[in-house]
Every structure is written in C-alpha cells, then in structure tokens.
Coordinates of C-alpha atoms in Angstrom, one line a residue:
X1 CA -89.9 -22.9 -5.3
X2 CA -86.1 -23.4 -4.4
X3 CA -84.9 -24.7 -1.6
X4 CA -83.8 -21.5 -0.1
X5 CA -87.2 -20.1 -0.6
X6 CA -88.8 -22.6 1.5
X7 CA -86.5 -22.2 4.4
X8 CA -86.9 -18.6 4.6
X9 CA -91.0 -19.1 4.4
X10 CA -90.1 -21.8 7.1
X11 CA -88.8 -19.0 9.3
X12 CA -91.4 -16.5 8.4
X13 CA -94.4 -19.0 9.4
X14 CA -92.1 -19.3 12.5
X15 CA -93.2 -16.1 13.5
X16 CA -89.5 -14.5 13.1
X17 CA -90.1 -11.1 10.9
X18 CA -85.9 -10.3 11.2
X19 CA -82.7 -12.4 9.9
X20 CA -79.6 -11.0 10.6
X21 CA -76.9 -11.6 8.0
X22 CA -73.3 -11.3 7.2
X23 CA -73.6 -13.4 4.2
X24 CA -71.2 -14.8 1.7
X25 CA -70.8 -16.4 -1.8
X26 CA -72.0 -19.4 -0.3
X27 CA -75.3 -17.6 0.8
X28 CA -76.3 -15.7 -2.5
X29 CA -79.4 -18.0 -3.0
X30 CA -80.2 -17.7 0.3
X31 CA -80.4 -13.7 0.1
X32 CA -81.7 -14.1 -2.9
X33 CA -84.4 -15.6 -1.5
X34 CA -85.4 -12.3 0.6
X35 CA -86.6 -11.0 -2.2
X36 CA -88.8 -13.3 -3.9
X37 CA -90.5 -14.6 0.2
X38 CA -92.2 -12.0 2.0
X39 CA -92.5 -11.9 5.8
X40 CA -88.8 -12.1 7.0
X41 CA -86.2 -8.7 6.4
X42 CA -82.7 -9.2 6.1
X43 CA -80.3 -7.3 9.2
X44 CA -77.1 -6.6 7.7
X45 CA -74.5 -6.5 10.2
X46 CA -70.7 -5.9 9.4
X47 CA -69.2 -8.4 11.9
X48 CA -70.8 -11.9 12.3
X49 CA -70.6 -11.4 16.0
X50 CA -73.2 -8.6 15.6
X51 CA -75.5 -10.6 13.8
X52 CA -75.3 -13.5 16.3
X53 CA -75.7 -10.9 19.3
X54 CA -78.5 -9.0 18.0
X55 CA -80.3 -13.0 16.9
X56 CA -80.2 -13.3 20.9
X57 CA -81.3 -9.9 21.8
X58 CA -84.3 -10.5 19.2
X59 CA -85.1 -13.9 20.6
X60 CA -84.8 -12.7 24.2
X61 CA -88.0 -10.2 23.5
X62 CA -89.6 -11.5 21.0
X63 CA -90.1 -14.8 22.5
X64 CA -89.4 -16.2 19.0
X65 CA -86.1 -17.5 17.0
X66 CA -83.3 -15.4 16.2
X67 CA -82.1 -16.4 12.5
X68 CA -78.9 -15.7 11.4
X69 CA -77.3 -16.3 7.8
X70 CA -73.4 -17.0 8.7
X71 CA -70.6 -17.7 5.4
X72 CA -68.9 -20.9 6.1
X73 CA -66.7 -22.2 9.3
X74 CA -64.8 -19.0 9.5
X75 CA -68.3 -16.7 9.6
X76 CA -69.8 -19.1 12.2
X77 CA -66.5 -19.0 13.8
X78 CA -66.6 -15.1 14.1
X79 CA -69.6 -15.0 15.7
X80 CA -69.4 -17.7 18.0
X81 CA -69.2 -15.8 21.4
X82 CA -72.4 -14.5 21.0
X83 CA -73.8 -17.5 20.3
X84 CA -72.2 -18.6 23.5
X85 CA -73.7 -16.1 25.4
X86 CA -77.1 -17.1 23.4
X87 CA -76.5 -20.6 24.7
X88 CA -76.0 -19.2 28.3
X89 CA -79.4 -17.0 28.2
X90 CA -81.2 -20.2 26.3
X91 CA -82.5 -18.0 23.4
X92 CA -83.8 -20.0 21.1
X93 CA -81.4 -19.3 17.5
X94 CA -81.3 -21.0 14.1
X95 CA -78.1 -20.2 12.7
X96 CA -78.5 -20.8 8.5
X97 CA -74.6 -21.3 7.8
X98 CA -73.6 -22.1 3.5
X99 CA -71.7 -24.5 2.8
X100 CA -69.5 -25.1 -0.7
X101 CA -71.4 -26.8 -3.6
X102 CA -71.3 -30.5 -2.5
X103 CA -68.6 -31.5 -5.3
X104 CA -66.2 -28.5 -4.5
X105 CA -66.1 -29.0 -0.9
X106 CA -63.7 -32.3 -1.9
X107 CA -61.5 -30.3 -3.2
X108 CA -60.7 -28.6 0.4
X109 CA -60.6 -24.8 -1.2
X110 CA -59.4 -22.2 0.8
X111 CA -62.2 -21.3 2.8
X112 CA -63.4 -25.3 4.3
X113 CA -63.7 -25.6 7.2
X114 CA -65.5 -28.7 9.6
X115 CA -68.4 -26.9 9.8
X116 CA -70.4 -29.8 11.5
X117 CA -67.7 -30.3 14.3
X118 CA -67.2 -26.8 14.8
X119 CA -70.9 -26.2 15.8
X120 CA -71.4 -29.2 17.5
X121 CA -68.7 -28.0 19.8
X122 CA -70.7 -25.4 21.0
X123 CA -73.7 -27.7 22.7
X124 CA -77.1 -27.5 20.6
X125 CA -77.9 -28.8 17.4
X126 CA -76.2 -29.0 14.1
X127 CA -78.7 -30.8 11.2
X128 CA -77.2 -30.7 7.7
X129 CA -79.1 -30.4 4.6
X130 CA -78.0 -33.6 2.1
X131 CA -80.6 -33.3 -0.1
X132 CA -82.6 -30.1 -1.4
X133 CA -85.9 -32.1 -1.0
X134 CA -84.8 -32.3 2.8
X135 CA -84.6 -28.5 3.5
X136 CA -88.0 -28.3 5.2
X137 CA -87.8 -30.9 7.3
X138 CA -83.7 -29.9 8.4
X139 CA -85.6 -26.4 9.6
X140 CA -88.5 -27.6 11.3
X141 CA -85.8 -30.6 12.8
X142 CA -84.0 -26.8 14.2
X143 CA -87.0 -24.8 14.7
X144 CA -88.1 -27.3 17.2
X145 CA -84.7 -27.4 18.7
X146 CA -84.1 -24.0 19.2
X147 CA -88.1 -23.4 21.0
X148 CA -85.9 -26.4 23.4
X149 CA -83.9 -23.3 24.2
X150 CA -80.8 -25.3 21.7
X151 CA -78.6 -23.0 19.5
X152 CA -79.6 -25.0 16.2
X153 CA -77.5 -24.8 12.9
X154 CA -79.0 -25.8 9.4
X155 CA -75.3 -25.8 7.0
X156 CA -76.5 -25.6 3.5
X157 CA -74.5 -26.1 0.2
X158 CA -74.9 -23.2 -1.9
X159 CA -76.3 -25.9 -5.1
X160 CA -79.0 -27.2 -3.0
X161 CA -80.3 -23.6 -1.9
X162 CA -81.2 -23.1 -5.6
X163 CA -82.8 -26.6 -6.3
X164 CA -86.2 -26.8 -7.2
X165 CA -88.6 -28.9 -4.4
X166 CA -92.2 -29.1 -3.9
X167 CA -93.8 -25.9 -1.9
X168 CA -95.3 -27.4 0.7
X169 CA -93.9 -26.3 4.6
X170 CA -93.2 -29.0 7.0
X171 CA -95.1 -29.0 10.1
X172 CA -93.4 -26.7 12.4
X173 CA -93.8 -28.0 16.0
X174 CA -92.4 -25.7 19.6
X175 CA -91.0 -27.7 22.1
X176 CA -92.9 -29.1 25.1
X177 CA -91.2 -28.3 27.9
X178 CA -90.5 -31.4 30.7
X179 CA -93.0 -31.3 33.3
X180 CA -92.0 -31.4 36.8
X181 CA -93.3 -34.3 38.9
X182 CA -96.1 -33.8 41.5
X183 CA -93.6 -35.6 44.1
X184 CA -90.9 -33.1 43.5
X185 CA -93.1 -29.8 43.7
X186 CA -94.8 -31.3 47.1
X187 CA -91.2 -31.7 48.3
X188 CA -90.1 -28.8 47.5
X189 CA -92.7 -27.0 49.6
X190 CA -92.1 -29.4 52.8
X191 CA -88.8 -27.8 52.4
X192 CA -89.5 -24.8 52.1
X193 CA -92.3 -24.9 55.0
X194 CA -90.1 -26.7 57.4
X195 CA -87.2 -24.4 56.6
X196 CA -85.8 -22.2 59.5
X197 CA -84.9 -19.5 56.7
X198 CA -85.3 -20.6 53.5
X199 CA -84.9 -18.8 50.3
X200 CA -85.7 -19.1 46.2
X201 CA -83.0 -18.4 43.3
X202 CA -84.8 -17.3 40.6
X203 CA -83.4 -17.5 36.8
X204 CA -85.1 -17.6 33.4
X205 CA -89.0 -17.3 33.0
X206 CA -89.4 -16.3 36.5
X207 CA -88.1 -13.3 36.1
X208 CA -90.8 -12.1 33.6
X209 CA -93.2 -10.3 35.4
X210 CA -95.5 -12.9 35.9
X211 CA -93.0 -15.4 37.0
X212 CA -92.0 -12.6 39.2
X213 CA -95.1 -11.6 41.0
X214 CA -95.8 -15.7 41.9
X215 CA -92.4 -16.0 43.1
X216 CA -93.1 -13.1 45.2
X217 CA -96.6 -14.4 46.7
X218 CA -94.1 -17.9 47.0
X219 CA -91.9 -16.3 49.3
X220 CA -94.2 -14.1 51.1
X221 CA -95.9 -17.5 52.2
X222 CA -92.5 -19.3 53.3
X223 CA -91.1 -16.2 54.6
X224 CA -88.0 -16.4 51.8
X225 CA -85.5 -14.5 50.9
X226 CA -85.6 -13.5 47.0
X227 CA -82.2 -14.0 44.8
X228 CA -81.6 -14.4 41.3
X229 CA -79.1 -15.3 39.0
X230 CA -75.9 -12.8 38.9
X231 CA -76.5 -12.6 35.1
X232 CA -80.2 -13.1 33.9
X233 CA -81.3 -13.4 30.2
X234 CA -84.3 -10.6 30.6
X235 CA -85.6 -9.3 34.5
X236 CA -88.5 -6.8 34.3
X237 CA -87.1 -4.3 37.3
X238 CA -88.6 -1.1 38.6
X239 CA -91.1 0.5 41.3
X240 CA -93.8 -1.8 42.3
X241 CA -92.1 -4.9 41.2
X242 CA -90.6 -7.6 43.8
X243 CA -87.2 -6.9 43.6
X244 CA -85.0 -10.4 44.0
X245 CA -81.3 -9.6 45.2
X246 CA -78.8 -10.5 42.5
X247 CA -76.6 -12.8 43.2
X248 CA -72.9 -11.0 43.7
X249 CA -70.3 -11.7 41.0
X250 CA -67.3 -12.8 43.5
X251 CA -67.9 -16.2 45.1
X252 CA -67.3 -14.9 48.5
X253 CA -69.5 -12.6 48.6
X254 CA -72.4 -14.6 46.4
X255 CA -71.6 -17.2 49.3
X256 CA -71.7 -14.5 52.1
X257 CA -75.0 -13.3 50.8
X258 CA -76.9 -16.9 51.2
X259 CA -74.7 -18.5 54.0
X260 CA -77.6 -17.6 56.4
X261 CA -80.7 -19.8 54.5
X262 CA -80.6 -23.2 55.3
X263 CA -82.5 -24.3 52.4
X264 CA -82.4 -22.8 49.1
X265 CA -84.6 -23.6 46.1
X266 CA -83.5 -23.3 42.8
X267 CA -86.1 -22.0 40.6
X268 CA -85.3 -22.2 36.9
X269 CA -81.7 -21.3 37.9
X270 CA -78.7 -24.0 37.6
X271 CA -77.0 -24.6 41.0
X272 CA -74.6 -21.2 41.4
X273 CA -71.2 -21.4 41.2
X274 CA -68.5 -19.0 40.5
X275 CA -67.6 -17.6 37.3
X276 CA -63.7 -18.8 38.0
X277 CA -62.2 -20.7 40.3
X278 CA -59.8 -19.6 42.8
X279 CA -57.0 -21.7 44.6
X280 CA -58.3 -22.8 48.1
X281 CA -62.1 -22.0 47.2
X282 CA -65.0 -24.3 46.1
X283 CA -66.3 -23.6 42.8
X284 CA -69.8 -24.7 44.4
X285 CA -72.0 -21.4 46.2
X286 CA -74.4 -23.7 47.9
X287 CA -74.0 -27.1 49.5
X288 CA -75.5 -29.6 48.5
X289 CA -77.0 -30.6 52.0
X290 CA -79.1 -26.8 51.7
X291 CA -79.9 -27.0 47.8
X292 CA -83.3 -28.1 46.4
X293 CA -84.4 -28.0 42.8
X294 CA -87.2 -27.4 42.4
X295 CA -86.9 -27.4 38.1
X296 CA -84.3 -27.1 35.7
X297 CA -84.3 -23.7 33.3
X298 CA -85.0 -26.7 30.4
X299 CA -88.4 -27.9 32.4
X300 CA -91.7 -25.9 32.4
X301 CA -90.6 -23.4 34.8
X302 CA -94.1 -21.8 35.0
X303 CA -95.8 -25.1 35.4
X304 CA -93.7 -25.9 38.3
X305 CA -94.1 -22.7 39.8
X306 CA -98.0 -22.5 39.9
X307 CA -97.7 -26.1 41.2
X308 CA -95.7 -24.6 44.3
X309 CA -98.1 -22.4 44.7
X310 CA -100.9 -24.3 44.8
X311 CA -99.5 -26.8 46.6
X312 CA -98.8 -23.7 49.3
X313 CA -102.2 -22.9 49.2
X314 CA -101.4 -19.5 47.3
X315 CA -104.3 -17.9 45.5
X316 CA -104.2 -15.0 43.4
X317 CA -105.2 -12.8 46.5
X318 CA -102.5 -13.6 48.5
X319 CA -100.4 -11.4 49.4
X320 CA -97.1 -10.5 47.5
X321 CA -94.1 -9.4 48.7
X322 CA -94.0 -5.8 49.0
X323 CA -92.4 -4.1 46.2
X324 CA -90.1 -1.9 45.5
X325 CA -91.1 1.7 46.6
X326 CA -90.7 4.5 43.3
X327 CA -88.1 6.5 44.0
X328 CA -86.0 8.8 41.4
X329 CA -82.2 9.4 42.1
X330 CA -81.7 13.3 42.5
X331 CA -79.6 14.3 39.2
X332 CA -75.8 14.8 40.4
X333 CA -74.2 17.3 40.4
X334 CA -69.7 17.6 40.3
X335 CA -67.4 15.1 39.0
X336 CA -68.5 12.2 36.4
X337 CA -68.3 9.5 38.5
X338 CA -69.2 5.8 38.4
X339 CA -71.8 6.8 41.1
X340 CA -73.1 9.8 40.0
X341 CA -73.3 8.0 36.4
X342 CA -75.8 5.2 37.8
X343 CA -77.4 8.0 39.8
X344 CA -78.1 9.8 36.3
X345 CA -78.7 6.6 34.0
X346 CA -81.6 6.1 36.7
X347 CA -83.0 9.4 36.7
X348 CA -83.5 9.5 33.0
X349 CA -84.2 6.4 31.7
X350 CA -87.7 6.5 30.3
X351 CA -90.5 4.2 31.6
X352 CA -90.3 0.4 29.6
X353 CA -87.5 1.4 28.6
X354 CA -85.0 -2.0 27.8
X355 CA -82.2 -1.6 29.4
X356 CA -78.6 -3.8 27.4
X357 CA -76.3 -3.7 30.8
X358 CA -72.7 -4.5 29.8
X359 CA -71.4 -1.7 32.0
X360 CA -69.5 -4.7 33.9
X361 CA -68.0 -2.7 36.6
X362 CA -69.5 0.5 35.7
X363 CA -72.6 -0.5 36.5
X364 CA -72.1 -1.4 40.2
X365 CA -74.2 1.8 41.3
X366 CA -76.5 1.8 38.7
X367 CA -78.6 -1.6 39.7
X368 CA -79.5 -0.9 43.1
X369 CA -81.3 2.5 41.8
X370 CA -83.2 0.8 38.8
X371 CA -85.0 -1.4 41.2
X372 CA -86.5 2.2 42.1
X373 CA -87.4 4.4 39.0
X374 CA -90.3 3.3 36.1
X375 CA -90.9 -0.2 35.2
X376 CA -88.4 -1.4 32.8
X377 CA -86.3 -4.9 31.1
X378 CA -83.1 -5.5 31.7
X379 CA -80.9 -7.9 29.3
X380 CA -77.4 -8.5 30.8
X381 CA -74.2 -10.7 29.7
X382 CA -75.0 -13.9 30.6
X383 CA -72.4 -16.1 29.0
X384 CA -69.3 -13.5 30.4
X385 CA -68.4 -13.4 26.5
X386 CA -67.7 -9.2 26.1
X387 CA -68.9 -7.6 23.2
X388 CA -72.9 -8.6 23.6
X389 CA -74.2 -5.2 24.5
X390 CA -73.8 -3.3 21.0
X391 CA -75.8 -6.3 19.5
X392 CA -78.0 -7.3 21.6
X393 CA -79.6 -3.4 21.2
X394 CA -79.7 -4.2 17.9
X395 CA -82.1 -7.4 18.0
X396 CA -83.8 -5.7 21.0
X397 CA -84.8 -2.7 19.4
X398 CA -86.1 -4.9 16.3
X399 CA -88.3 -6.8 18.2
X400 CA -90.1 -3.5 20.2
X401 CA -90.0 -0.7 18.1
X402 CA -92.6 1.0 20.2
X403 CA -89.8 0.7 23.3
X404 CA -86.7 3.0 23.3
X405 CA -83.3 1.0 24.0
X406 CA -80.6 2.2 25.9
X407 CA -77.2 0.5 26.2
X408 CA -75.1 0.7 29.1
X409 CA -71.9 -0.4 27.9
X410 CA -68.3 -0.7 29.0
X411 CA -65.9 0.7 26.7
X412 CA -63.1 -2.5 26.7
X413 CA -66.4 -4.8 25.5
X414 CA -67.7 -2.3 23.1
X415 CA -64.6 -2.0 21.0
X416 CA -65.4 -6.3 20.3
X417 CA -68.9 -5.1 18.3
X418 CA -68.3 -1.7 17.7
X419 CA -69.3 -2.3 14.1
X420 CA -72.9 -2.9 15.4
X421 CA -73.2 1.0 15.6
X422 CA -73.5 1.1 11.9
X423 CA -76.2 -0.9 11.6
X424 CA -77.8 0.7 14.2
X425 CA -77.6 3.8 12.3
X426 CA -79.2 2.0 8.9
X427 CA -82.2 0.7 10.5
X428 CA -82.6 4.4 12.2
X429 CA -83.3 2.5 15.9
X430 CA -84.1 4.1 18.6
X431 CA -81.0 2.8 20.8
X432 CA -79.0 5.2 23.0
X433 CA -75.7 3.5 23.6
X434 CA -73.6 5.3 27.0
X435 CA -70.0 4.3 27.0
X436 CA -68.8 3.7 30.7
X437 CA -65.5 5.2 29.6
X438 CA -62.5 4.6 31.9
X439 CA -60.1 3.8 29.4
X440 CA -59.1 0.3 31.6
X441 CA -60.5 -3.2 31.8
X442 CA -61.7 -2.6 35.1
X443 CA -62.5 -5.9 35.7
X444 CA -59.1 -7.7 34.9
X445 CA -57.9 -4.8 37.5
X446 CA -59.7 -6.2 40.3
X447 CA -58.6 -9.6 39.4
X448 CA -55.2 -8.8 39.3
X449 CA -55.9 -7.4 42.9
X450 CA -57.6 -10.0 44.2
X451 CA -54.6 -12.5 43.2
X452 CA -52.7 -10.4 45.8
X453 CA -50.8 -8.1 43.5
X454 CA -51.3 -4.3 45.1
X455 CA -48.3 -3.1 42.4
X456 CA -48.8 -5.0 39.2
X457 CA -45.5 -4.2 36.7
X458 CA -45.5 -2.1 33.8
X459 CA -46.6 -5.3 31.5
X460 CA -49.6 -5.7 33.7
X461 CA -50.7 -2.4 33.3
X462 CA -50.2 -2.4 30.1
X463 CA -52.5 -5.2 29.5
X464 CA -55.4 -3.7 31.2
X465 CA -55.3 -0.4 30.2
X466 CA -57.3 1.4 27.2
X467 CA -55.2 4.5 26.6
X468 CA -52.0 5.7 24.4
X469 CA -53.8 6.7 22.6
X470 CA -57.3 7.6 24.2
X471 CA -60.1 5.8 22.2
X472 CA -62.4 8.7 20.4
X473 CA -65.9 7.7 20.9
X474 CA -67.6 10.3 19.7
X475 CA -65.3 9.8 16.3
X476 CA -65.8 6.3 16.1
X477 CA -69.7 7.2 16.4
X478 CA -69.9 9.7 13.6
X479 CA -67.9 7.7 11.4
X480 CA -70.5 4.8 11.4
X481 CA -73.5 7.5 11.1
X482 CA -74.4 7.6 15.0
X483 CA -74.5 10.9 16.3
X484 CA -72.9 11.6 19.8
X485 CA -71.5 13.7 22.5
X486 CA -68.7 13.3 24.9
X487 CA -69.4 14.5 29.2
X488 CA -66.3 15.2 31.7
X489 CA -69.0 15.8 34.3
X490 CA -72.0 14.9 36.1
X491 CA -73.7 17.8 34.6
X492 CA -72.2 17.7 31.2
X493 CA -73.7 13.6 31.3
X494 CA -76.6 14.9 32.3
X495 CA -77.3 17.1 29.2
X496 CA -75.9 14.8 26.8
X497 CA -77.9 11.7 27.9
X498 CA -81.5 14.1 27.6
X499 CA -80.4 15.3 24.3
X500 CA -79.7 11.7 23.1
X501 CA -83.4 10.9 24.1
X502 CA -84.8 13.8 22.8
X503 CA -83.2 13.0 19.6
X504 CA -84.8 9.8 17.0
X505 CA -82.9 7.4 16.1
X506 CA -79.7 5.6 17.5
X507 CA -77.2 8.1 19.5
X508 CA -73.9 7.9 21.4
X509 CA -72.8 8.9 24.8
X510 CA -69.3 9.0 25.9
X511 CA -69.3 9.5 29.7
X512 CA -65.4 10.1 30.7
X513 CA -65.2 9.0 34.1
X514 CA -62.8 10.1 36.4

C-alpha cells in the first residue's frame, strides 16, 4: 500500500474514526488515501484553526487522538492557537502536516516554511518522515506521544505519501503514565490529616465523574475545601455531583478564595498562578510553605488518587461530600441580561448535554446555576487562546452523537472561528451555538479598569468595542447554512433557545444583551 495509506490505517487502528482537514497540494495523497482506507472520515473545516479546535474537542470526549491534516508551515501556523489551547487541556493530537517533495523543498518555493522549528516551538513532539518505509513507525513514534498528553506532528513530503511500503502496522503502544511514589501519597495524607484547614485543587482526570466522586469521599475525610482549576479541559457538573469551587480568574480574588487553608494539595492541577501579571503582585496564588503536590496532570492521576484514599482509610462506602442539590432557575422574565441569560441557558439545557463555555464574561451567572440543573460536561478555554468554542462543538459533537451540544460563546471570540459554523452545518450536528452578544470585548474592558483608567479615550474604546457596524449574527449564520434567531429580551431568548433544541441539526442564537 502507500505510505499514506498506512498512516491513515495507523490512525484508524488508533481508535480515532474522525480527521479533521484543511488540506493542501501537499496533502493530495494523504486525502487520497480516505478513500481507498476505511475506518477514519475526513472533517473538512474552512480555517485550520477549526480543524485544530474541533481535534481537541474530539480528543477531550473521546478519550482518543484528535488527527488533523494541516498544508505546510503556514496551515500549521493558522491553526496554532488551538493547538495551544490543546496543549493547555493535554488532549492528546497528531497533527499530519505535508511537506514539499524532498528535492523541491531546496529550491525554497514560495510556500517553505521551517516546519520542524515552527512545531517544536509549541512544546510536544515533531517526528519527521525521511523515508516512506519509516511512515509507520513516525506515527506510532506520535501516537504514543500524544496518549503522553504531547501535541505530536508527523511532517510528510507529499512524494513519500505515495511510495509503495510493506502493509504491515507498527505496534501502536499508549503511554504509561508515571506512577506516584508510595512516600509522596503517605505524605500527602499526613498533610492533609494534620492540617488545620486544608483543601484539594482538582484539575484534569479528577474531574471526570469518577475522579470526582473519590475526591469528594477525600475531602469529606480531611474535612477539605474542594477547588479546581479556573479553566478545566472537561468537568462533569450538575445535581447530585460534588461541586468543587472554580478557582476565580483575577489573582486577588483566586488568592482571597484559598488564603484561609493552610495546606493545599494539588491534585492533577499545576501550582495556580495568574493568567497575567500585574505590577506589585505575585504571579504565584499559593505559597510554597502551604502547597503539596500530590501528582502532576502528566502522572497517573487516578492511581495517586485511589492511593490517598486508601491510605485515608476510604472505602467505597464512605461517605461523600454532599452534592449539589437539583434545582432549576425560574425562566426570566424583562430585559436580556447577562443574568437572566445564565438563568435561561440553565433552565433549558437538556440533561448530558456538553456544554463548550467560551461566554468569557458572559458567563459569570451562568456557572454557579449549572452546578444545580441535570447532569452535564463542561469544556472550557483552557489555553486563554479565543476562538476555541465554535470548534471544539465541532469535535465534541463528533465524538457523542447521541449527546446534544450547546455552545456558549462570546461574540469577540466567535468572529476568530466563525467559519466552523459551516461545517457544522455539513455534518448536520446537533450543536446549538448562543452568541453572548454585547458587541465589546468585555474582558479587555475590565482590564483596562483594573489598570486604573475609569475614562479610557476614544482610541481605547475603540479598541474594545464590536460595533459600527453591529455584527449580524443571524446573517452570518444563514449564510454558512445554520439557521438562527436573534432575542432583545429574556423572553424573546427564551423562545429562541427552545426552538433551537426543538429543531435537528446545528442552530444559532443571537442573545443581544443590554
């Protein structure tokens, strides 16, 4: 078979059933080979950064790869801020990037770029194919890279794709994640035993349900306080579920909210720190004189978790701190709101649903409620990198068809990906996208504010505002095949948002907030 052919059988004895392409000259054997290898289905997406988005969302719920095909340096390049915010959620991704024929490249045509340095630059892996014989081996090498939670690249020269090699598949091998040492778990729960208030910081695994659950029996032993990180990869959230405090965005309130524990345990979460820093503050949330670790997001989070718990003498009839209780917002009534808009998203959002939150401010009210209504996932932006919502819908969706998607989005971030909609409308998903739409970057508001500047200048304004003209949403929608509706008030949201869930397929709300 060619060399192409084996790589995409590689992927599809990987377990990963979607690629998602923006593909090139470069590429041609490579979709070529879609055809002729059953088992994976190319995703086109018009905008590299969509296909890199929705190869996170995918790996984030299907628990395997993501697979992009990317043309050259300057595709890779377009969609490397959702591979950032991959990197930053540790999805595993393999990123198949085409490269000129090996005796053109020489030449430096037009389109060369350093592809090697360029992905090495974003931390992972980067394994180039030199000889077609190799190409099995350079995807298992990336395959076992990504399962390490690694963005892995595979650049291919479009010649060697159509080479003939032998059929066999190399041995595809996951990643064994680091056990944590007996000495450090029993340390750990010393800590936490001899604590006068301790608390746990939850990120990654631990906030499956599972991971969730043992946490809770954890800190219903110690007598913890539950946290986790500001942005997580995938939480399961809703009524009955312990319900962890996320950590605030601003570092004076993130430190406000733990500056009563004296110990706190890091539980497949980095140590915190703030997303910027600020003159006269530490970058650092915790001291170190409080912080444990108990293990790294790289290590075998679960291991170390059911070691703690052992090692606190939990069973699996302990008790578990109490969950959240099931309560459904009223639907509001008046204005459109931020408020009133969380209030509503709650109030309809069907049980396991999986929720894409890149409301950003606009979904300040929302999260509190959700811990409240039907069990549910939430993915969120975990690199800071705007434009992941649209996409990560996309791979989301893919990976549970059974589940509906909805999107809460902010409307600066959605105009990054907006060209995702139209491949949500070709694969007919079931994806409801809500556009939070204040017509501002909220966020770069408050920042501008919290610098100390109460009346920014007109150039200032200018920069974080979305209006002259107003963005048409539910233009922009139709245009790429989505249908969609536009609410002014609570009520007029309220309508909109049951007749998107009513309706099959993907659907657009604009929510105009006053």
């Amino acid at each position: 078979m060619r060399a192409a052919d084996l790589v995409i059988r590689a992927a599809g004895a990987a377990g990963i059933r979607y690629s998602f392409v923006n593909p090139g000259t470069t590429e041609m054997p490579l979709v070529e080979a879609f055809d002729r290898v059953q088992g994976v289905r190319p995703v086109l997406c018009p905008f590299e950064g969509v296909a890199t988005g929705a190869a996170d969302g995918y790996a984030r719920m299907a628990g395997v790869p993501g697979l992009t095909v990317l043309h050259l340096g300057p595709g890779y390049a377009n969609g490397m801020a959702n591979l950032h915010n991959a990197r930053r959620a540790r999805s595993p991704v393999i990123n198949l990037i085409g490269e000129h024929t090996t005796d053109h490249r020489a030449f430096d045509p037009p389109l060369a770029m350093p592809i090697e340095a360029l992905a090495s630059s974003l931390p992972g892996h980067v394994r180039t194919v030199l000889e077609a014989a190799d190409a099995g081996t350079a995807f298992a090498e990336c395959y076992g890279a990504a399962t390490r939670g690694l963005i892995s690249h595979l650049v291919f020269a479009h010649d060697l794709q159509s080479l003939e090699v032998e059929g066999d598949l190399s041995v595809l091998s996951a990643a064994r994640r680091e056990t944590v040492p007996h000495e450090t778990v029993e340390a750990v729960a010393r800590s936490l035993t001899h604590a006068g208030k301790p608390a746990l910081l939850l990120g990654g695994w631990v906030l499956s349900g599972e991971g969730l659950r043992l946490a809770g029996q954890v800190a219903e032993a110690c007598g913890a306080g539950l946290f986790h990180e500001t942005f997580a990869a995938r939480i399961e959230r809703g009524a009955g579920m312990p319900s962890p405090v996320r950590l605030p965005y601003f570092p004076e309130s993130a430190r406000d909210a733990l500056k009563a524990y004296d110990v706190v345990v890091l539980v497949g979460a980095p140590s915190p720190v703030g997303f910027f820093g600020y003159p006269g503050l530490s970058g650092r949330l915790v001291e170190d004189a409080r912080e444990r670790t108990l293990c790294s997001p790289e290590a075998d989070v679960g291991q170390a978790l059911e070691a703690l718990a052992d090692t606190l003498g939990i069973t699996p009839s302990s008790p578990l701190c109490p969950g959240s209780e099931h309560r459904v917002p009223d639907l509001p009534r008046g204005p459109l709101t931020l408020e009133t808009l969380g209030q509503a998203f709650a109030a309809l959002q069907p049980e396991e649903a999986i929720v894409v939150d890149e409301g950003i401010t606009s979904g300040f009210f929302y999260h509190p409620l959700a811990a409240h209504v039907s069990p549910h996932t939430t993915l969120t932006i975990t690199g800071g990198a705007i434009g992941c919502g649209i996409p990560l819908s996309i791979g989301a969706a893919l990976a549970c068809p059974e589940r509906p998607v909805l999107t809460l989005q902010a409307d600066g971030s959605a105009l990054f990906t907006v060209q995702g909609l139209w491949t949500q409308a070709r694969e007919n998903l079931n994806i409801k996208t809500v556009i939070c739409s204040n017509r501002s970057y909220d966020i770069l508001k408050l920042e501008v504010a919290r610098a100390g500047n109460t009346e920014p200048g007109p150039m200032t304004r200018n920069l974080t505002d979305l209006s002259r003209p107003d963005i048409g949403w539910t233009d922009i929608a139709r245009g790429f095949g989505v249908p969609a509706l536009s609410a002014q008030t609570s009520e007029a949201f309220v309508t909109a948002l049951q007749t998107a869930l009513r309706e099959p397929g993907p659907f657009l709300v604009e929510a105009v907030l006053g």
